[in-house]
Short mmCIF file of C-alpha atoms (C1' of nucleotides) in Angstrom, two decimals:
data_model
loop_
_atom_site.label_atom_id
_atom_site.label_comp_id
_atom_site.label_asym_id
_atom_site.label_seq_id
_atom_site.Cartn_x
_atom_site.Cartn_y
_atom_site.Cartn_z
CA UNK S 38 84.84 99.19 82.70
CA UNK S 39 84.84 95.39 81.14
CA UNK S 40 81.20 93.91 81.49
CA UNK S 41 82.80 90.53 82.38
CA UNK S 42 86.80 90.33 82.31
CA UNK S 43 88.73 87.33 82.30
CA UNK S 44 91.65 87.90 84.87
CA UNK S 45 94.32 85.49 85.45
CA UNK S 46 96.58 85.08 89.07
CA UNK S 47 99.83 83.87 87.97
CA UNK S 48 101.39 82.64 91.16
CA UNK S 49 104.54 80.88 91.78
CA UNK S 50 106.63 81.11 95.15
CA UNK S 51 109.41 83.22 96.63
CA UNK S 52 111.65 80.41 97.13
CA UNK S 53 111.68 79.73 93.03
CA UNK S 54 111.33 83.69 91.91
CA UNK S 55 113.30 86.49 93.19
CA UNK S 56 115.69 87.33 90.58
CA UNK S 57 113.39 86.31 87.74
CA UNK S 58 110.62 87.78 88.31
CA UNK S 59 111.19 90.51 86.15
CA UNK S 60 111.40 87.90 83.63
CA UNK S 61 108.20 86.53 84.31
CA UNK S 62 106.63 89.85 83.93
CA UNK S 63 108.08 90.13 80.55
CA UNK S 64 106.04 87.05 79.51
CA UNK S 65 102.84 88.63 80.82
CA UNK S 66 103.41 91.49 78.77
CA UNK S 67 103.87 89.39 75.70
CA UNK S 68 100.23 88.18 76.01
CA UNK S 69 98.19 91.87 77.22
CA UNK S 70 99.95 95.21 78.07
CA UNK S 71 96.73 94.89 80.93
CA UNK S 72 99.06 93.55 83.45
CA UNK S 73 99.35 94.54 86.91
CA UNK S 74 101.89 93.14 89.56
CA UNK S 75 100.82 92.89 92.82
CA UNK S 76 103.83 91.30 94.35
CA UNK S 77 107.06 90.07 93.28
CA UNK S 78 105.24 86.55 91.77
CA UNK S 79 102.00 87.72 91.71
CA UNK S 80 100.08 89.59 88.68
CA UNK S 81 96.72 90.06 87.35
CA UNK S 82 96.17 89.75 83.48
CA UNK S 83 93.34 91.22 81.77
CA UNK S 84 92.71 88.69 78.70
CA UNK S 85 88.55 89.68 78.18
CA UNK S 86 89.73 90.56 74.92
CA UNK S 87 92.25 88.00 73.79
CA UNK S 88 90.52 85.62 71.25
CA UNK S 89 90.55 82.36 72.26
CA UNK S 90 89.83 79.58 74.84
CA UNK S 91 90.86 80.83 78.18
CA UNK S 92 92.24 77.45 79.91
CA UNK S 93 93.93 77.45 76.01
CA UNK S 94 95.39 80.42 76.70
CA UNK S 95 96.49 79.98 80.59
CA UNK S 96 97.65 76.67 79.64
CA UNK S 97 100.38 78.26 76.79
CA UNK S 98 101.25 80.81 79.50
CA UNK S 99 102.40 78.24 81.62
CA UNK S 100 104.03 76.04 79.03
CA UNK S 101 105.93 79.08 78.02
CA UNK S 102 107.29 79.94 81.71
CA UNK S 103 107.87 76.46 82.57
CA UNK S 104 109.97 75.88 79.16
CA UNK S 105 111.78 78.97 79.15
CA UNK S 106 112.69 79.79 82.42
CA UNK S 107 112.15 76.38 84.16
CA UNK S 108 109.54 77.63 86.80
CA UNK S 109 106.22 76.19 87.94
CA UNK S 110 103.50 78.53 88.12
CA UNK S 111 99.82 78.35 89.23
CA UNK S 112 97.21 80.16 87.34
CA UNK S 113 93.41 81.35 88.30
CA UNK S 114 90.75 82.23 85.87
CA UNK S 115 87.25 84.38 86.50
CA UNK S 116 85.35 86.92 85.99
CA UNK S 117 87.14 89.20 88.47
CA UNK S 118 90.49 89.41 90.35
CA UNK S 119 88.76 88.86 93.54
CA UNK S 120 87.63 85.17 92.39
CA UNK S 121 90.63 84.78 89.99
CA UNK S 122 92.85 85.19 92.92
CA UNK S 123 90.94 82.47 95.08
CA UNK S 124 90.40 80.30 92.50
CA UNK S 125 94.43 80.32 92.02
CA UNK S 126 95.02 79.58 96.24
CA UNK S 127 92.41 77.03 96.09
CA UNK S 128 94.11 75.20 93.16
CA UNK S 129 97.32 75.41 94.10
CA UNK S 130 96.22 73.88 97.56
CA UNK S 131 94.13 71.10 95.86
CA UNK S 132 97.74 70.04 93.97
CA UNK S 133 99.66 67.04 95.48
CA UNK S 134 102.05 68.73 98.46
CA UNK S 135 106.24 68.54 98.33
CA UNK S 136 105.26 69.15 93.92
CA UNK S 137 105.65 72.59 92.64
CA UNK S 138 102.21 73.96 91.36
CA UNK S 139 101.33 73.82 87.90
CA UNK S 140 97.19 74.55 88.70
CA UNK S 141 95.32 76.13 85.99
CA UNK S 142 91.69 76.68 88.13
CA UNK S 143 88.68 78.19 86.10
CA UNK S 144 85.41 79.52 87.80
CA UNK S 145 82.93 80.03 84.66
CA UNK S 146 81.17 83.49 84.68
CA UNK S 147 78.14 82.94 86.63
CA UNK S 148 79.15 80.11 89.31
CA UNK S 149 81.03 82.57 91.29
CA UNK S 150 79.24 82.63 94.26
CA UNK S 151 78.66 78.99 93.65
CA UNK S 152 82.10 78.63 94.18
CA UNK S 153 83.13 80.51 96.82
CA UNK S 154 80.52 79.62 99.69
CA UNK S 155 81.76 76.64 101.03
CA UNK S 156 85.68 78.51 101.60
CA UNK S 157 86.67 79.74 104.61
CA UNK S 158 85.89 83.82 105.68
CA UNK S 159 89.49 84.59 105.55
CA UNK S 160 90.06 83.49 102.32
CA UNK S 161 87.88 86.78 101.14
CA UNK S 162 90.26 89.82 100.60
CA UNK S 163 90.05 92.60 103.50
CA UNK S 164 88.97 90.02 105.85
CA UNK S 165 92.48 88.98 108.35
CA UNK S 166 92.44 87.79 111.68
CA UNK S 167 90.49 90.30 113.65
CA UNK S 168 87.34 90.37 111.36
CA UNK S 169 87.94 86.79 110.91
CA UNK S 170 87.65 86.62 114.43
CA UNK S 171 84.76 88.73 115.47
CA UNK S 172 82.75 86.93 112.21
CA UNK S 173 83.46 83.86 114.23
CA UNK S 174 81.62 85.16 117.23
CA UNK S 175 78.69 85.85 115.07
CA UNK S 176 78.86 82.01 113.58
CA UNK S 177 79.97 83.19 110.37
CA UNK S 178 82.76 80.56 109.14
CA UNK S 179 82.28 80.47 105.90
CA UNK S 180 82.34 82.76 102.40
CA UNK S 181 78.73 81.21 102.32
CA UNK S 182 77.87 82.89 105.61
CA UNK S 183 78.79 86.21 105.07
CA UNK S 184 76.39 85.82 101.19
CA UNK S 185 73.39 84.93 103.59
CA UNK S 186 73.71 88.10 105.97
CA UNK S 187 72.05 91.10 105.35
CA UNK S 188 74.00 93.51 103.83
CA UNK S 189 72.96 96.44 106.28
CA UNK S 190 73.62 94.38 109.35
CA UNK S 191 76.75 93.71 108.07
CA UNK S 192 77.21 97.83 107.11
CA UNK S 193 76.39 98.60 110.81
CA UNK S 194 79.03 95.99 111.94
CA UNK S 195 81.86 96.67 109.77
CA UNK S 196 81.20 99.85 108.20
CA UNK S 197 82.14 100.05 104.52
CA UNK S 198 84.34 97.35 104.62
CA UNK S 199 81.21 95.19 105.95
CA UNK S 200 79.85 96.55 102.12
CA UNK S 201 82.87 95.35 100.54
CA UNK S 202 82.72 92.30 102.24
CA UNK S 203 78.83 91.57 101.45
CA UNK S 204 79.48 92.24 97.78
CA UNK S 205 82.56 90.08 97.92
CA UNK S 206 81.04 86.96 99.28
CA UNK S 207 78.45 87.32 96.65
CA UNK S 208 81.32 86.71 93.72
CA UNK S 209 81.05 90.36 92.66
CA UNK S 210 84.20 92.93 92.56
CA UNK S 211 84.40 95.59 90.11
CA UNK S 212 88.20 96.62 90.57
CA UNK S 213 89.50 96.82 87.43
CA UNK S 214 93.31 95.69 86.34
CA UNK S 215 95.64 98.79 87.36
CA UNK S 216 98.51 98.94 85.09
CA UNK S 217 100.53 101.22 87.11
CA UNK S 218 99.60 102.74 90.67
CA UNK S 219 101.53 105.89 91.65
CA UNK S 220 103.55 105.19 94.86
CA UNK S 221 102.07 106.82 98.21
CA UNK S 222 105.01 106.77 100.65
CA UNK S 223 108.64 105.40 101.23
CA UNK S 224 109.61 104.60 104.56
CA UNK S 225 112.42 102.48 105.92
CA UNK S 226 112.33 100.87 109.44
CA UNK S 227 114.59 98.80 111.68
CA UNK S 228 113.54 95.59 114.40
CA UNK S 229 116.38 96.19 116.57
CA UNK S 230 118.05 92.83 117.39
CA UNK S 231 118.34 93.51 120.71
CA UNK S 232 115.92 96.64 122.53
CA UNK S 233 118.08 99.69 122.68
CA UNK S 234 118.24 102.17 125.24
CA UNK S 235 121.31 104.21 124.05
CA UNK S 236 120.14 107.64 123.14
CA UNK S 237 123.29 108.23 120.36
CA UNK S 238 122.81 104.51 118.85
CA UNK S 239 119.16 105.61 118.50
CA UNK S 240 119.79 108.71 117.02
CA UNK S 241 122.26 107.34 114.38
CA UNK S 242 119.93 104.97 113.18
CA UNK S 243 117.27 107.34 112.42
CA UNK S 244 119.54 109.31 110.41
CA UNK S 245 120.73 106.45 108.22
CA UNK S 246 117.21 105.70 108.22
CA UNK S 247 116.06 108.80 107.02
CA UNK S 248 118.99 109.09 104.41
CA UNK S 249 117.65 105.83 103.03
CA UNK S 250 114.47 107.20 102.61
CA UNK S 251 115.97 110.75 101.24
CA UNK S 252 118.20 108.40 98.21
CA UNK S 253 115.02 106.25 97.47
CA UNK S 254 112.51 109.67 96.94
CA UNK S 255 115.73 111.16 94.98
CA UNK S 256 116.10 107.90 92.76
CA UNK S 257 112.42 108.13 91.85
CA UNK S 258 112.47 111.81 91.31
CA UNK S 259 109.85 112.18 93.93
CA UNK S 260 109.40 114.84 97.24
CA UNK S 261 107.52 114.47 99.99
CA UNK S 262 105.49 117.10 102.32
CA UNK S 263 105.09 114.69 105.62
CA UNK S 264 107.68 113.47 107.55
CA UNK S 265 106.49 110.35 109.79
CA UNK S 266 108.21 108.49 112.56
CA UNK S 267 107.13 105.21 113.85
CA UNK S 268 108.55 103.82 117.17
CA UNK S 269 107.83 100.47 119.22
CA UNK S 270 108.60 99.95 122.79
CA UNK S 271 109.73 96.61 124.44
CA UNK S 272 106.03 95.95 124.94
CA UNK S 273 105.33 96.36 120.94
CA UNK S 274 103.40 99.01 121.87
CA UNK S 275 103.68 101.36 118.33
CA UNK S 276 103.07 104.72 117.75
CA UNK S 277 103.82 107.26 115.03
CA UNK S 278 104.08 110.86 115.09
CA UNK S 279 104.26 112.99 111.81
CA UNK S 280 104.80 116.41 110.62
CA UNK S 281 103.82 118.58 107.78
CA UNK S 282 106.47 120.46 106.21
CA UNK S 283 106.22 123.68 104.40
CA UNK S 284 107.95 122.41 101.39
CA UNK S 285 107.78 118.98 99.38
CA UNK S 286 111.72 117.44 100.13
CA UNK S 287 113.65 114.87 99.48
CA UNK S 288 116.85 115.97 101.74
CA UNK S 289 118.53 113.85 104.19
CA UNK S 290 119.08 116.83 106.17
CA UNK S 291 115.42 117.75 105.61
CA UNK S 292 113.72 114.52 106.93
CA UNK S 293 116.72 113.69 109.24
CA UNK S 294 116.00 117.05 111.13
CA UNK S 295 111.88 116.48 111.02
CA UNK S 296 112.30 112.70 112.48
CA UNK S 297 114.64 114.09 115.53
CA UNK S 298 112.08 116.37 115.95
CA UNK S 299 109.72 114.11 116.28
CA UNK S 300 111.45 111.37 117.90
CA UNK S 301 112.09 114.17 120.89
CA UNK S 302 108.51 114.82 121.02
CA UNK S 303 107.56 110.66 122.15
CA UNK S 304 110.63 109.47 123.84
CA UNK S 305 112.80 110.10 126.88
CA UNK S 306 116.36 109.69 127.03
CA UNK S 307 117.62 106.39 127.66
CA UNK S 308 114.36 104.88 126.95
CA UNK S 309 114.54 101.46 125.44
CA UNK S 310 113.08 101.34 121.49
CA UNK S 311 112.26 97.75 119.93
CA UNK S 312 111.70 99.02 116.35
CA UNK S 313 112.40 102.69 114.73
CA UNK S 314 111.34 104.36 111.11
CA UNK S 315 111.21 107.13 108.96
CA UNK S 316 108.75 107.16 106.21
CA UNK S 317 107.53 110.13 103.95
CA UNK S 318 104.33 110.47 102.47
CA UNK S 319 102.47 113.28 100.38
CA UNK S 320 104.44 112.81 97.40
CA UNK S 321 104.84 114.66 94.51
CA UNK S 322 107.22 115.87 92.18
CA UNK S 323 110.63 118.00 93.60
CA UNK S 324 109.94 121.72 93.38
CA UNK S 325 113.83 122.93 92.40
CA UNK S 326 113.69 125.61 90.50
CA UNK S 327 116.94 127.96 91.52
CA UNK S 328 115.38 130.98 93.30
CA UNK S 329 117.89 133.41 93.58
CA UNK S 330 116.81 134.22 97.56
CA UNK S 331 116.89 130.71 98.20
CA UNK S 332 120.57 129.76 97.23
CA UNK S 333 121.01 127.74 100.33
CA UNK S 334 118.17 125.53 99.35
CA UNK S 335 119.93 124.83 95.93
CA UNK S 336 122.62 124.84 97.33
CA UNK S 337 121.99 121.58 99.51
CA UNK S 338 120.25 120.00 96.99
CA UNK S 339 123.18 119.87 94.57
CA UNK S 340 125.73 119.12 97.18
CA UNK S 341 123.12 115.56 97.81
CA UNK S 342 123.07 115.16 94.39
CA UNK S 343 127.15 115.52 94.17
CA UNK S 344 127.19 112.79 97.15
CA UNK S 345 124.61 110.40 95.89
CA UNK S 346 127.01 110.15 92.59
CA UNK S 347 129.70 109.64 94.66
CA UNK S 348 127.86 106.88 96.75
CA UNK S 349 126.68 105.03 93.94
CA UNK S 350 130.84 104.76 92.37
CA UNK S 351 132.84 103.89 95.64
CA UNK S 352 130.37 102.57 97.76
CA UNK S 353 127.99 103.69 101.11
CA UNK S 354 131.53 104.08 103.17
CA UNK S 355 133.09 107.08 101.02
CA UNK S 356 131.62 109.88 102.08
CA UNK S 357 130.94 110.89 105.84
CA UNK S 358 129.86 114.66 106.66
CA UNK S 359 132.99 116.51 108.29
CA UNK S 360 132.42 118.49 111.76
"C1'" DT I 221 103.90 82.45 115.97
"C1'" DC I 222 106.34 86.83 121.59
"C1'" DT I 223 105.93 89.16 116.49
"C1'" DG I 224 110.22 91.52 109.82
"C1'" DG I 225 109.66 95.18 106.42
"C1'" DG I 226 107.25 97.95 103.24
"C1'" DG I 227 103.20 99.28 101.72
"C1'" DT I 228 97.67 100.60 101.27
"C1'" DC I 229 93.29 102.14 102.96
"C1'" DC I 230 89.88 103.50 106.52
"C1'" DT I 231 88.23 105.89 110.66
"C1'" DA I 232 87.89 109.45 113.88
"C1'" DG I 233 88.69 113.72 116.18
"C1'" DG I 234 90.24 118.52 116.18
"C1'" DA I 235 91.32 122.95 113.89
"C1'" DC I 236 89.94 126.14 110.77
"C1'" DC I 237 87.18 128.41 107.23
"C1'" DC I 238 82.99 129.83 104.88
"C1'" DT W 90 76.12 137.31 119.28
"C1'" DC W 91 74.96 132.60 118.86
"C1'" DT W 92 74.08 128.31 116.31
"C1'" DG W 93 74.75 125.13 112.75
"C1'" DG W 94 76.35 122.66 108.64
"C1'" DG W 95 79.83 121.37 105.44
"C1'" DG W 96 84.41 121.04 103.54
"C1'" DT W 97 89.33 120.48 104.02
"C1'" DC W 98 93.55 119.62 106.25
"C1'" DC W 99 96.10 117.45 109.77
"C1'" DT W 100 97.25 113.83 113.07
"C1'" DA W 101 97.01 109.14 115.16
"C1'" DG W 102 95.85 104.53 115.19
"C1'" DG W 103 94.50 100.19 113.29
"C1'" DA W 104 93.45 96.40 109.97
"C1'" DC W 105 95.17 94.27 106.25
"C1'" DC W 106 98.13 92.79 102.24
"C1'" DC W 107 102.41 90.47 100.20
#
DNA sequence: TCTGGGGTCCTAGGACCC
DNA sequence: TCTGGGGTCCTAGGACCC
């Protein structure tokens, strides 16, 4: 771990990225290979060890972007990414509104907590509207407020995220910049536009659903061991139900057949759904080695792989399974 | 914000094993 | 036979993030 890394927030907006992020990114990795995106405009640069003056440095980053591919961009500078990225929002806030951003915000090592106190709770990371609330009801408003509480009491209110929070507030945060995080899950869901009642609709979407899911594990070489289904009523009421599987899989039929399941288990017929989805977690690589006793198995995995080709050259529409 | 989609992490209880 | 502790896996729900 870095005694005292200099982390930058490059932030633009949605509305101006998009297609160019990648771009962006390219940019970033120019300056440090210590890069890590956290959204599509978002990323956190490790420079502690570029040589140099840091607003220097932030400032040439921005030139560059703005010159070369003709987007603003907002920049925060600290010690950590917790006060990087809050130093960024509060700049970019600060600049004149209906102008793109072009903020470049330092907090010196040292004034962190200086710097924070007077911000609102919910600016802190981990703290959204139901902590923000309950904080509230203990007159806690401010960054500031939640420094001047005892850690413990705020332990015994929040747990460990009342920890996280206490050593937040204080300026301190000892994540480190993550190059590359290995991907969890892959689900796919659906807001139906209209609540839907109609058992066969239901069902169809699940399996589209889950053969979204099955292409995007396949595409990144990837198989998963849980199958979960989440499901909202009319009254957004959500649950999820999941299942282990014997195997690791990343077959249509596989997760298709595992989401029915479940879906059975939670809803009765002609019972209306708001929202439906199909994720699978536990991931890992595909187990496919060709066991003899187990030629069905292949056998279904190389027919996918046969129709995935065939999907990605004419289109979604070419292939439907016979009766 | 009568509420979209895709993620992460945490908590808590039960089953099971040693 | 009974009690207890600890670890792990599994499931479900919830808060939060972009």
């Amino acid at each position: 771990l870095k005694l005292c890394p200099e982390l930058i927030v490059v932030s633009g907006s949605h509305h101006h990225y998009g297609r160019v992020s990648k771009q962006v990114m390219e940019r970033l990795h120019d300056l440090t290979p210590l890069v890590e995106q956290i959204s599509i405009d978002e990323a956190f640069l490790d420079i502690t060890d570029l040589p140099g003056d840091v607003t220097r440095i932030a400032r040439g980053l921005q030139t560059r972007i703005r010159d070369e591919l003709d987007l603003p961009s907002s920049i925060g500078v600290a010690s950590n990414k917790l006060v990087a990225k809050i130093a960024n929002e509060v700049g970019k806030k600060g600049g004149r509104s209906g102008q793109p951003p072009f903020a470049i915000t330092v907090v010196p090592a040292g004034d962190e907590a200086e710097f924070l106190a007077s911000l609102p709770a919910e600016m802190l990371w981990g703290v959204g509207p139901k902590t923000s609330a309950r904080l509230a009801g203990l007159g806690i408003h401010t960054i500031g407020d939640i420094a001047r509480w005892p850690e413990g009491e705020l332990v015994r209110l929040f747990g460990e995220n009342g920890r996280e929070m206490a050593m937040h507030a204080r300026g301190q945060d000892r994540r480190p910049v993550v190059t590359e995080r290995e991907i969890k899950s892959i689900s796919q869901e659906i807001t139906y536009a209209r609540d839907t009642r109609d058992d066969a609709s239901i069902e169809k979407t699940l399996r589209k659903l889950s053969a979204q899911v099955g292409r995007r594990l396949r595409n990144k070489d990837l198989a998963g061991t849980t199958v979960k289904l989440k499901i909202r009523w009319p009254d957004f009421t959500t649950l999820t139900r999941q299942v282990t599987l014997p195997h690791p899989t990343d077959n249509d039929l596989e997760i298709t057949e595992a989401a029915l399941k479940l879906l059975h288990k939670v809803r009765v017929p002609k019972q209306a759904v708001r929202l439906i989805g199909v994720g699978v977690s536990r991931l890992g690589p595909p187990v496919r080695q060709l066991e003899l006793w187990e030629h069905g198995t292949e056998k279904a995995r190389r027919l996918q792989a046969v129709m995935d080709e065939l999907r990605e050259k004419y289109g979604e529409a070419v292939i439907r399974k016979g009766k």
